[in-house]
XYZ file of C-alpha atoms in Angstrom:
514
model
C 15.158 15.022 -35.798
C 14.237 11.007 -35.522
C 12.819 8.628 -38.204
C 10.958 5.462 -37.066
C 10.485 2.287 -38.604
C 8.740 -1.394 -37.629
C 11.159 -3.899 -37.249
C 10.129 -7.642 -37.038
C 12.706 -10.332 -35.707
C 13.330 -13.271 -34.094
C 16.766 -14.598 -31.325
C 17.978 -17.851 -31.849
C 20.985 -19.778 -29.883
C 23.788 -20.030 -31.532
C 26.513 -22.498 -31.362
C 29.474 -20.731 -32.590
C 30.115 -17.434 -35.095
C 33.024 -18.958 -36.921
C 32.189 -22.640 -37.695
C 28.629 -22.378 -39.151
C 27.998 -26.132 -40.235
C 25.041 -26.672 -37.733
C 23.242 -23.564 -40.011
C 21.102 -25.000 -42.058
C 20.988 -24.196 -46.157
C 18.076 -21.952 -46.293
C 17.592 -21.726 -49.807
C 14.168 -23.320 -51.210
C 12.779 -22.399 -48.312
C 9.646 -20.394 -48.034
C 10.563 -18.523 -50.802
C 13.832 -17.952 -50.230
C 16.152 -18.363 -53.465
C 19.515 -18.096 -51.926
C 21.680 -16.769 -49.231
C 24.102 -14.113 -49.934
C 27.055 -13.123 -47.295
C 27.132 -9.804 -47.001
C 30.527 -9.829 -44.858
C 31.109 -8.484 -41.218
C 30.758 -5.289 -39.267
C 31.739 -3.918 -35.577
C 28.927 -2.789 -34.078
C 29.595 -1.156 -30.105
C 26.479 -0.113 -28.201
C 26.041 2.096 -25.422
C 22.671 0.851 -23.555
C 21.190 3.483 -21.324
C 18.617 3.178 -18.729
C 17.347 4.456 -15.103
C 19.407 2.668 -12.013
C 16.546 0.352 -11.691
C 15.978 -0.415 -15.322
C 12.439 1.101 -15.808
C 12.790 0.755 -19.459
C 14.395 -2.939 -19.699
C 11.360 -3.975 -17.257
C 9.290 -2.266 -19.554
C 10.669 -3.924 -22.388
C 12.109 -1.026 -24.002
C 15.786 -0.356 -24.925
C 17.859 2.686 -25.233
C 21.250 2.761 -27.396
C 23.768 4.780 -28.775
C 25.330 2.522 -31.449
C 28.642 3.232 -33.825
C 29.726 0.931 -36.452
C 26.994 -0.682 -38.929
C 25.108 0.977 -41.809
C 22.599 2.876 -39.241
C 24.753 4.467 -36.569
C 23.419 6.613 -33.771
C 20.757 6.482 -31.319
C 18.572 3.925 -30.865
C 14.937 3.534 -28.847
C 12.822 0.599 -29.175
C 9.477 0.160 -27.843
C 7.334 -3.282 -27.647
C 4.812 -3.916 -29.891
C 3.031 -7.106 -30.967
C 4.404 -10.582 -31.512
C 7.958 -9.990 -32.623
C 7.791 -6.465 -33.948
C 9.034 -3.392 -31.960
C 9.570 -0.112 -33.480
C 12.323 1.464 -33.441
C 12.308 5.183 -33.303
C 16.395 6.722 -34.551
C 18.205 9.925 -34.068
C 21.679 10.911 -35.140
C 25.083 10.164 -33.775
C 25.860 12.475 -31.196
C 27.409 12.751 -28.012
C 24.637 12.914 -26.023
C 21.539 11.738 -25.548
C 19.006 13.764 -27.724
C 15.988 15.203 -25.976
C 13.385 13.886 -28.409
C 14.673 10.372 -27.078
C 14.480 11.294 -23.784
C 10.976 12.538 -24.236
C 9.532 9.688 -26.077
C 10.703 7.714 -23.378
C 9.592 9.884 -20.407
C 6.340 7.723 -19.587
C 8.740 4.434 -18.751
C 11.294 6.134 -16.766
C 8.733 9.198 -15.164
C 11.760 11.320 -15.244
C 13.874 9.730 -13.054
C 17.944 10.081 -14.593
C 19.230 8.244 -17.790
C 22.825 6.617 -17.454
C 25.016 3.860 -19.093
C 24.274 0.721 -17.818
C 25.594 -2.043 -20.416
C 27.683 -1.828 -23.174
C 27.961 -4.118 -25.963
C 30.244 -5.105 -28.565
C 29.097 -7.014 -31.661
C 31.590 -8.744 -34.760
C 28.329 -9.551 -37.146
C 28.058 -11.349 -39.772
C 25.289 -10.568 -42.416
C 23.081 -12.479 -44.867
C 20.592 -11.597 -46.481
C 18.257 -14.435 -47.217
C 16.918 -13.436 -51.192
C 13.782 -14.160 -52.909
C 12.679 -13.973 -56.826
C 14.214 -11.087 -58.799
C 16.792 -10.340 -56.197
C 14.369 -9.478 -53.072
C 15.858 -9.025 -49.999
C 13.498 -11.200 -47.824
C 14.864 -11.004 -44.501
C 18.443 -10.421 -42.802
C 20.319 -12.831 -41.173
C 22.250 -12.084 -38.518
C 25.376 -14.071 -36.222
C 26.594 -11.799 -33.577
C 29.993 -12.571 -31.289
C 28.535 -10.611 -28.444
C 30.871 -8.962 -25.502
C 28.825 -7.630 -23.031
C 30.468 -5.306 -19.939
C 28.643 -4.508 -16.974
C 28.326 0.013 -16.278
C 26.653 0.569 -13.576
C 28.569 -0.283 -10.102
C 26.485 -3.174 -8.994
C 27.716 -5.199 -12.632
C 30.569 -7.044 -11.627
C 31.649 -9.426 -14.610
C 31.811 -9.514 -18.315
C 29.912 -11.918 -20.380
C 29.877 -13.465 -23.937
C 27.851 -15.422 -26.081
C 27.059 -16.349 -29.615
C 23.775 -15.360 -30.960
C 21.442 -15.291 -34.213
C 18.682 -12.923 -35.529
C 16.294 -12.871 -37.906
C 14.949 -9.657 -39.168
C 12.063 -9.813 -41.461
C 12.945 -7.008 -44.477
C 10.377 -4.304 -44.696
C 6.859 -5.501 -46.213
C 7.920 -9.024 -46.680
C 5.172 -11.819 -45.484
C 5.303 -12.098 -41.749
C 4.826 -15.831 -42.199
C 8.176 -16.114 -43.936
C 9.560 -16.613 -40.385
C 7.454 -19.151 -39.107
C 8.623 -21.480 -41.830
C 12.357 -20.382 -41.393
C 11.437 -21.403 -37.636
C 10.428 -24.521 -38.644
C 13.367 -25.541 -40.582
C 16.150 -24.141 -37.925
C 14.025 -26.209 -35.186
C 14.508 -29.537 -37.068
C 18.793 -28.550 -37.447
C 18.371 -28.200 -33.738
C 18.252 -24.568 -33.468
C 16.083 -23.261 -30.721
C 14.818 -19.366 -29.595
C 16.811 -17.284 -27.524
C 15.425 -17.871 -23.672
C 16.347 -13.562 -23.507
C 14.046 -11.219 -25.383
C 17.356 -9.193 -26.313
C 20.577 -8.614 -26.411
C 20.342 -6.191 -23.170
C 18.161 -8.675 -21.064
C 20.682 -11.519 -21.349
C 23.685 -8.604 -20.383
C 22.146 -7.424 -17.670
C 21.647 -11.031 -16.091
C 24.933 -12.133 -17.046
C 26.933 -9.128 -16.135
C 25.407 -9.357 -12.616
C 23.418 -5.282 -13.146
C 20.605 -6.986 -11.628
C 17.163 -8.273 -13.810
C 14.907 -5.147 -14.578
C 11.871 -5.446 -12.508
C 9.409 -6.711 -14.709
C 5.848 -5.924 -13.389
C 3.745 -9.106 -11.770
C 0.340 -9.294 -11.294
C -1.194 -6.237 -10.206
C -1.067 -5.759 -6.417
C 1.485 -9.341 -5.949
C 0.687 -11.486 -2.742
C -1.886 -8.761 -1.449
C -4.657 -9.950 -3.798
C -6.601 -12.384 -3.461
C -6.811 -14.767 -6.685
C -10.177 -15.058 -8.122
C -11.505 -12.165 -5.911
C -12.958 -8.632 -6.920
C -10.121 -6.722 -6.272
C -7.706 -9.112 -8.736
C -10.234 -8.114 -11.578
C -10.511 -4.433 -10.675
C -6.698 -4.120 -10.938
C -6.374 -6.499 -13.796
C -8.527 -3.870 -15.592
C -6.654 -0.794 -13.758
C -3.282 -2.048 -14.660
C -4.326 -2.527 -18.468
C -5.303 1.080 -19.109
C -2.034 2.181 -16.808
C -0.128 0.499 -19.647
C -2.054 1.631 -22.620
C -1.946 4.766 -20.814
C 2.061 4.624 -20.937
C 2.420 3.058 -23.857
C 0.669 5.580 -25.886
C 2.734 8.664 -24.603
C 5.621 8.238 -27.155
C 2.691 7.631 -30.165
C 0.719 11.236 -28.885
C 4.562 13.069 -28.590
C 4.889 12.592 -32.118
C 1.199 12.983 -33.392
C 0.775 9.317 -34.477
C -3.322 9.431 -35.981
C -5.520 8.404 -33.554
C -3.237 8.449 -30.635
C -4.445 11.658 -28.718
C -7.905 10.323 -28.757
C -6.693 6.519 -27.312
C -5.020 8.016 -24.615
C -7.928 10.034 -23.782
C -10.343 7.246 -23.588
C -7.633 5.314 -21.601
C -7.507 8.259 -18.967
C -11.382 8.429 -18.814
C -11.634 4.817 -18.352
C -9.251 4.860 -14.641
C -11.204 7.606 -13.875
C -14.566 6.274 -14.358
C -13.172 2.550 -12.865
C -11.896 4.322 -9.805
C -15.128 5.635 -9.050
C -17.136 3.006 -9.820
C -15.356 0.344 -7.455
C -14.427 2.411 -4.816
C -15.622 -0.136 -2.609
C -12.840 -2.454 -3.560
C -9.926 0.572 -3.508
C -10.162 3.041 -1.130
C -11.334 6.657 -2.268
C -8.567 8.761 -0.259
C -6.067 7.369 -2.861
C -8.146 7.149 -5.724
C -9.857 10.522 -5.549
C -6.613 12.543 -5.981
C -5.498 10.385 -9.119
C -9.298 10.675 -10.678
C -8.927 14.351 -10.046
C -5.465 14.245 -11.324
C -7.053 12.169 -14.641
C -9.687 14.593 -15.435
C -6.902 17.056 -15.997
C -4.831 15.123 -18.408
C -8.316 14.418 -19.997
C -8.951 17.746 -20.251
C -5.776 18.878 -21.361
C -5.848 16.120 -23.984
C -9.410 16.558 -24.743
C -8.711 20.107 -26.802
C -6.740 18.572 -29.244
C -9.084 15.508 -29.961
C -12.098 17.542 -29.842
C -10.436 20.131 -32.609
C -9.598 16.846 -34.725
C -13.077 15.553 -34.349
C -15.194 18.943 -34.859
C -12.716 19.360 -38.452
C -13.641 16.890 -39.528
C -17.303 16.863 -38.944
C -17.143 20.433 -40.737
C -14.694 19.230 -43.620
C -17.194 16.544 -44.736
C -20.104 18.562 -44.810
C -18.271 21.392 -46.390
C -17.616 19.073 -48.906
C -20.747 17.920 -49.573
C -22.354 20.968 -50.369
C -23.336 21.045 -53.775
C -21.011 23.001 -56.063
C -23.777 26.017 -56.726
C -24.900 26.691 -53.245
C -20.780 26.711 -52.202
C -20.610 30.130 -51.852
C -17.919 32.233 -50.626
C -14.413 31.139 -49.128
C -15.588 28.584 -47.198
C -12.908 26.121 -47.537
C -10.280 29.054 -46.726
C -12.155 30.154 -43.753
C -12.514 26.678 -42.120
C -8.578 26.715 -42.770
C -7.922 29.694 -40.855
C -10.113 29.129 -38.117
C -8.442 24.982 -38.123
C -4.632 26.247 -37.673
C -5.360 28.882 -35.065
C -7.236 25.985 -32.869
C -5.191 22.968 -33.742
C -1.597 24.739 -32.882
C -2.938 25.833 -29.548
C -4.188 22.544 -28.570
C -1.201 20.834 -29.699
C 1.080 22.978 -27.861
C -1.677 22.261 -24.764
C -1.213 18.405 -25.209
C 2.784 18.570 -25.412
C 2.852 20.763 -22.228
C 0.772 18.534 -20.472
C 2.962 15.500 -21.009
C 6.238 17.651 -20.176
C 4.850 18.932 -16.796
C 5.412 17.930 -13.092
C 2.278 17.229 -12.623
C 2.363 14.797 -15.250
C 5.068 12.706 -13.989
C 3.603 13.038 -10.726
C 0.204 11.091 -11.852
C 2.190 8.674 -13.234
C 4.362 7.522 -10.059
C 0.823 8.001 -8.548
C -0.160 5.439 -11.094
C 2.792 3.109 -10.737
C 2.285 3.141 -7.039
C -1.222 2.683 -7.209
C -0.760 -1.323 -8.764
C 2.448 -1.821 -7.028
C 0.464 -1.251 -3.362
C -3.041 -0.866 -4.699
C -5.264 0.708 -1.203
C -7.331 -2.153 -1.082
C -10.776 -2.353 1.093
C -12.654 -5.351 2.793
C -14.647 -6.122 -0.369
C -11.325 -6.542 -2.457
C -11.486 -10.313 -1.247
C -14.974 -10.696 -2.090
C -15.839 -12.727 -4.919
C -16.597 -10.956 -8.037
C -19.806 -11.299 -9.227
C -21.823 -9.624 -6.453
C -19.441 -6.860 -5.645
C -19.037 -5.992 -9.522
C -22.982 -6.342 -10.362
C -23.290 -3.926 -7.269
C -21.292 -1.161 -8.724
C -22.573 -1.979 -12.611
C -26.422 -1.104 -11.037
C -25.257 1.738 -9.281
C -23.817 3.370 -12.401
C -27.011 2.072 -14.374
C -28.839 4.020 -11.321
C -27.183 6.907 -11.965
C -27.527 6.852 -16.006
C -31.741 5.943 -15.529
C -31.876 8.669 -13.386
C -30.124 11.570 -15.708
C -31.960 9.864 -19.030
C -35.253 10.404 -16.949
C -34.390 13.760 -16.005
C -32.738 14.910 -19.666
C -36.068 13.023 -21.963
C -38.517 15.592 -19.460
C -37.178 18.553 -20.453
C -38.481 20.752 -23.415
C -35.839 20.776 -26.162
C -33.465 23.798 -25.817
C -30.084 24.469 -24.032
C -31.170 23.122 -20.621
C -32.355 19.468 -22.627
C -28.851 19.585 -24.400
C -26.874 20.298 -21.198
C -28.666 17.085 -19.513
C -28.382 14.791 -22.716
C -24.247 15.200 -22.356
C -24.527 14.438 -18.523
C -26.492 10.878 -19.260
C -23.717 10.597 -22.232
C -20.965 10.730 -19.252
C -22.935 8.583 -17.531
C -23.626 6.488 -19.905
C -20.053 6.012 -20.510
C -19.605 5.654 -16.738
C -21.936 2.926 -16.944
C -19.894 1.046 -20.044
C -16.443 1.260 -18.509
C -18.107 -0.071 -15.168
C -19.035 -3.195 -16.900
C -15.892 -4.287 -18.585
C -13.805 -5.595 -15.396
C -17.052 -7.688 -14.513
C -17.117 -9.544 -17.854
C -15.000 -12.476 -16.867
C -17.763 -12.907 -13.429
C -20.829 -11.645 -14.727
C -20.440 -13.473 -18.739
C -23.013 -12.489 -21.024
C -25.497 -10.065 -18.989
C -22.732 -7.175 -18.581
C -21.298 -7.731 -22.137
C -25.083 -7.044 -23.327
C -25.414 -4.403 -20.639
C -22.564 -2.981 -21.992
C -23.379 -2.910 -25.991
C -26.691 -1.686 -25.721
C -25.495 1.609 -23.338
C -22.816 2.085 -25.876
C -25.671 2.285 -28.591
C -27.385 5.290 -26.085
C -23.809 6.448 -25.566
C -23.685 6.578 -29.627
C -26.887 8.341 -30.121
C -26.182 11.328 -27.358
C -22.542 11.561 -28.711
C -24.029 12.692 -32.008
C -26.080 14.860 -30.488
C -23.386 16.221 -28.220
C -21.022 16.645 -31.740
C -24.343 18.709 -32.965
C -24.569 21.071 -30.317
C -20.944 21.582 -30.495
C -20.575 22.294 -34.130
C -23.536 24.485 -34.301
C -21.481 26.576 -32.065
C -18.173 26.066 -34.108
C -20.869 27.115 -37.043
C -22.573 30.335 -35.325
C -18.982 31.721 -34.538
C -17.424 31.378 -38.306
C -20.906 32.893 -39.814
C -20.626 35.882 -37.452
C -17.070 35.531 -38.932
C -17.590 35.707 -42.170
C -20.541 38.290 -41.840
C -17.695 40.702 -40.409
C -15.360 40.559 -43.130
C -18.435 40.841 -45.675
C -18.279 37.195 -47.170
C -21.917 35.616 -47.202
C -23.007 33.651 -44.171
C -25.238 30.938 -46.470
C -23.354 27.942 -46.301
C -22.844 28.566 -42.786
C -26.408 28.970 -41.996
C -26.763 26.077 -44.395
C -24.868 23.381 -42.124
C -26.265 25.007 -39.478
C -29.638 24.018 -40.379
C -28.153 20.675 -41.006
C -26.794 19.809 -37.471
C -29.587 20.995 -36.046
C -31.445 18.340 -38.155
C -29.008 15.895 -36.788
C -29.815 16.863 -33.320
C -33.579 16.828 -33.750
C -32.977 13.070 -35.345
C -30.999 11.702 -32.532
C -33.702 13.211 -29.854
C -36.564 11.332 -31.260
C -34.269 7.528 -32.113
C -32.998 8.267 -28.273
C -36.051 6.964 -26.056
C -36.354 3.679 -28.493
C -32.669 2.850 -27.954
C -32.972 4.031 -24.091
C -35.434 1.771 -23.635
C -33.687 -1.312 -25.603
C -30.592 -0.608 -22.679
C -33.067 -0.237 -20.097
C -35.317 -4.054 -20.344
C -36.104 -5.374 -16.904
C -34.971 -8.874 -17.396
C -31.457 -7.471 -17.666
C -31.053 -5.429 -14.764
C -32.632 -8.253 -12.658
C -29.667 -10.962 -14.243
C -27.073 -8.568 -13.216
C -28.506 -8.048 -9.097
C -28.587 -12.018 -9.642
């Protein structure tokens, strides 16, 4: 069992633990009414981490803490600014497995030792605002830091301070208590964290901290820097979001999805800049995950869809269970494709895409045209994909309406998506021409996703009415929203060749071969 919570702070240097007259009064200060010492505590921490600290170069840390008023294991992950979230299990002897699992996507499963530990005598105070609000805790640690692993050789000490904003108190509180410690002379921490500064000064080695994608064998300013630039973002979104989809954060499932899609549709789009023998593996390797993650968001999306229209029907034509039925048919789908997501991201094959990944910006396969500048190589591949879209829209807005049209309408969505994504690493060379490009195929993209959601609830609609119809309830609200999506679809077919033809102007696709 784990709890999480957001925890925003800020490391200062700290003279000395014992003598405090260099610490500024902080009272009157940003709303701060007084200081109250809350005493000390012994605080002993356990860090843990691969044997070349994936998660300390991925800014994460791992603990298993005694001592303190929130004993027990520990696991921090980065977010903005100067919050992290810290995600806490119980004391136990060993590490727990929802830990280890929310942390899988750092260290790709490689083993999980002790590589630091670290003692702490802190002393507390809680800085205290109008009628006795705890504003923010601060924190002077007498740190003792002892190297684990074999290549440590040497203990190290310091003196350090923290400032932890309390939960829902105004972010901008510490900016002004920054202020005032700057003017006592009081200056950040150069380490983002206790572990950083004990693993450089315990001689474990400095976690290796990702540089720009590819290192010395990319050319600065060229096509291939911007390719990876892009690659290496949705990598990390990628990884970052694992932990938030493990435990069903809103939203998450469908983020990752869209990050996956996006290396997929990148890879192909620039192959000329990374070489296809590499890339086609991990795009095949990315349409699985997609897929895998794909039943769960699609299940989210379609209940919804049905929920509000449910919802809106008018309280004397609701008739029958409906609400009940939608229920039943909800849990059966949702629990399957939850159990599909979680046993994608527990596999082999998942781990395996992501060293694939890792390797893939580390010693990216790079072609000729990676040293290219960027603006013809990346208008090249944005027309191509634009080729590809005109050429499915053509085909699709020929066709009679009927299966066969909606089958070609969600091809020119993919590639109108494929289309999108192509444009966004070309932004920086290409300015305003593939940021236009780019919103107007995401309004055609928005007008044949609708359509797509149509076709597939109409399904979702056809099976619960046969449904129903068996167990002797009355199909009419069924046939009801029925009639409505089908509505929806006939809408978005005749808006679709205006907005088409808005994405499609001349005068743009002749700025971007330009």
């Amino acid at each position: 069992m784990t709890e999480s919570q957001q925890e925003t702070e800020r490391k200062y240097e700290a003279p000395s633990a014992d003598d405090t007259t260099w610490l500024p009064d902080l009272a009157g200060v940003g709303g701060i009414v007084s200081v109250v010492e809350q005493g000390t505590e012994d605080l002993d921490a356990v860090y843990y981490d691969t044997v070349d600290l994936r998660l300390a170069g991925a800014s994460v840390t791992l603990r298993r803490r005694t001592g303190g008023t929130d004993a027990g294991w520990h696991l921090k992950l980065p977010l903005s600014g100067d919050s992290r979230e810290e995600v806490r299990a119980p004391l136990s002897d060993t590490l727990p497995d929802s830990l280890r699992d929310l942390a899988l996507s750092r260290t790709r499963g490689a083993e999980l030792r002790p590589v630091v530990r670290i003692r702490s005598t802190r002393g507390v105070r809680q800085l205290v605002g109008s009628q006795g609000a705890v504003l923010a805790e601060l924190s002077l640690d007498a740190v003792r830091a002892e190297a684990l692993l074999a290549t440590g050789t040497r203990a190290a000490s310091w003196t350090e301070m923290e400032v932890e904003l309390a939960p829902d108190a105004d972010p901008a509180l510490l900016d002004v208590v920054d202020k005032t410690l700057r003017k006592s002379g009081v200056h950040r921490a150069d380490s983002p964290s206790k572990l950083a500064r004990a693993l450089e000064e315990t001689a474990v080695g400095a976690p290796r901290v990702p540089d720009e994608p590819g290192g010395e064998a990319v050319v600065r300013g060229s096509a291939g820097e911007a390719v990876l630039g892009y690659v290496a973002e949705q990598i990390r979104t990628l990884v970052t979001l694992d932990p938030a989809v493990r435990r069903d954060v809103p939203d998450s499932v469908h983020k990752m999805r869209v990050a996956a899609r996006r290396l997929r549709s990148v890879l192909r789009s620039y192959r000329p800049v990374l070489d296809r023998k590499t890339t086609d593996p991990l795009r095949k390797e990315l349409k699985w995950l997609g897929g895998e993650l794909g039943a769960e968001r699609d299940q989210e999306v379609l209940l919804e869809r049905l929920r509000t229209k449910i919802d809106a029907v008018p309280d004397e034509l609701a008739f029958g269970p409906v609400s009940a039925r939608l229920q039943i048919w909800d849990a059966d789908k949702s629990s399957k494709a939850r159990r599909r997501t979680l046993e994608a991201l527990d596999s082999d094959r998942y781990l395996a895409l992501l060293d694939s990944l890792a390797t893939l910006t580390e010693r990216p396969p790079l072609r000729a045209k990676a040293a290219r500048k960027p603006k013809k190589v990346t208008a090249k591949a944005i027309v191509k994909e634009y080729g590809r879209l005109s050429a499915r829209m053509e085909h699709a807005l020929d066709l009679s309406p009927g299966t066969d049209r909606d089958r070609a309408l969600h091809e020119a969505r993919k590639a109108a998506k494929g289309t999108r994504y192509a444009t966004e690493p070309a932004r920086d060379a290409l300015g305003k021409p593939a940021k236009r490009l780019g919103k107007r195929v995401k309004a055609v993209q928005k007008v044949l996703g609708d359509h797509q959601d149509s076709v597939v609830a109409r399904d979702a609609l056809r099976k619960m009415a046969l449904a129903a119809h068996a167990a002797g309830e009355t199909g009419f609200v069924w046939g009801l929203l029925y009639g409505q999506e089908q509505a929806v679809a006939d809408r978005r077919e005749r808006e679709l060749p205006a907005v088409w033809a808005d994405a499609s102007r001349s005068g743009l696709r002749k700025a971007l071969d330009h």
